């Protein structure tokens, strides 16, 4: 796939889901082309998308200690496999949204650089890989490495059409997975070469230039051999060779190649016409050298060079280029954008240099064509194309999640339900009530408390009261959560307030309808199920005060929550006519919303599925029984069955409606973020459907939803954390949300208590462990 150069190029705002991007690849001040490329790309992106945080993770073999800039957050120890595992954990822990890998053979450790695959296997976020080398005749090990890289990457970036073709034909990478993005270049003006010549002592000279790290495969000797014939006609010609010797060449051969070139200049009598600048120059200084060139020459000897950054820079500066026909040169210099000469042919190089010097009109026409065509490759444009690729990768991962720990299969099958563990519930609960949020498993005081969560906590505490071994804990917790609801009720407005700061200041005088309905649900649960008269007395008073307001509610969820509370209340006071009338009014309202909206392909109460969806059919199942209204029961079963169907993956696991867009009628449903509260709502509704019908279908659906917590989900990751007793705040495209807040933890605890009660009622021969077939794979962090 070729990304148009206009894609995202005019936008300076990154997609909202790309706020932290990490680059793996060499980085300046390391002396290599990949380091320069990665640094230039990152800086171009950072300039264009200033609201995104960009990190860099270079590889280092330890021979040189580089003074990396602040953007470099982690350095890979090239040959140490453990360093790659640590890097994966570092990226996962730091909530990186996407990783961009700059791949070249030789950068990473292991056979054919396979250590990097270990890192990619453990990443939880999408990966976009740029392949700087695509070999036509790879070894079997190299072929295997590239194929695995492609498999582990969400997008592959090729810089040339030939590279794209090789990826398809040799490595069998799907065309639709490949983005064609050219090598980036500085955006320099179309300048007269004489402007910068005085800086390098070549004013009045005709300058031939080659730059880049020096090594024997550069073929520089063939340009030097061509100089005598050129100088004979143009004695003011100088050949400027800019660049340090490649560090790997220095390590193994020293300066033998450079010394041989110097000896050759002496032998041919052209010493005064060849200038060696043996240093690695900055990008700014490099553009000045290029600007000073009249002709740029790449006499490289390897035909299989699929990308040359130096060639891209020279063409981008509008230089007439003479090159051997390696692959990138053939593609970039086509259509009269440059001139090609045979490999190892000094005579041909000399002829073309003389031709360009003798034909000024031709030389400037080549310059102009090269410059105009290369504008799509300036770094600002390339940055936009990369961001488009990143966004595509993220969106595809969002729509089509990949199970994480991709090299591993779920290895641990649950033989029984998890043991009830209340550590995190106690951790989140203070003297006021339950705190709303946690940072990882640490309570976040600054977020304060909510009526929503304390209502959930109160229901959980009443469920615990029914467990003999937890009665004492439940009694203390119930007092705390009930006290919060009592404090939350505003008698002036007849409404519950919702948000309370840690400093015990209410943020509003009236909370949402949903929080009010949820409070009534909790209070009704106290009245219907608690054994303690003193607790029921408080709950009764609060329901008496708060129920009249609920009769005005329009929110289907607020109505459903209220009906759940009324159902519990009437277990104790079945003769209460006022509350019975309220049930009839609200149940009819919910049923009418269904009949008004329902069609054969949309069996729901609204034109959108949002959150706590299963609570709506759950409420009508209860009301249908209590009111002996078969139509309500039928609505409850029909809508719940439809909901179960659309929340079941092709593989058979539970996929709740995502909160990032929900599911509007007639539009695409959101796959993520998946929330624990949805799984609990489904567990609870399906348990009720099973009790009502005795149909094992509903037991299976309840079990399916519960297994979502334990790892039978899109990513094969456990949402429940058995170490802390908490539950992660949802499943995201990249993995679990590592925080363990009140809503999520309570959703799991209520689900566990309800599924445990269901299993205890089933005959032993029928009861099956909820974890059967589910993988408890803890997320890496």
GROMACS .gro file of C-alpha atoms in nm, residues 1 56 86 88 116 144 219 266-267 277 366 384 481 493 500 542 551 574 584 680 689 693 728-729 749:
model
   25
    1UNK     CA    1   0.000   0.000   0.000
   56UNK     CA    2   1.415   0.610   2.158
   86UNK     CA    3   1.372  -0.586   2.997
   88UNK     CA    4   0.976  -0.509   2.632
  116UNK     CA    5   1.489  -0.842   1.851
  144UNK     CA    6   1.320  -1.673   0.865
  219UNK     CA    7   3.410   0.202  -0.484
  266UNK     CA    8   4.974   0.991  -0.499
  267UNK     CA    9   5.032   0.728  -0.766
  277UNK     CA   10   3.729   1.496   0.535
  366UNK     CA   11   1.874   1.710  -1.422
  384UNK     CA   12   0.308   1.272   0.805
  481UNK     CA   13  -2.067   0.217   5.241
  493UNK     CA   14  -3.310   1.825   4.586
  500UNK     CA   15  -1.692   1.359   4.663
  542UNK     CA   16  -3.327   0.648   5.215
  551UNK     CA   17  -4.016   0.794   3.883
  574UNK     CA   18  -4.417  -0.715   4.925
  584UNK     CA   19  -4.525  -0.112   3.737
  680UNK     CA   20  -2.054  -0.852   3.542
  689UNK     CA   21  -3.223  -1.613   3.302
  693UNK     CA   22  -3.587  -2.091   3.249
  728UNK     CA   23  -0.762  -0.439   3.602
  729UNK     CA   24  -0.956  -0.148   3.459
  749UNK     CA   25  -1.604  -0.973   4.311
   0.00000   0.00000   0.00000
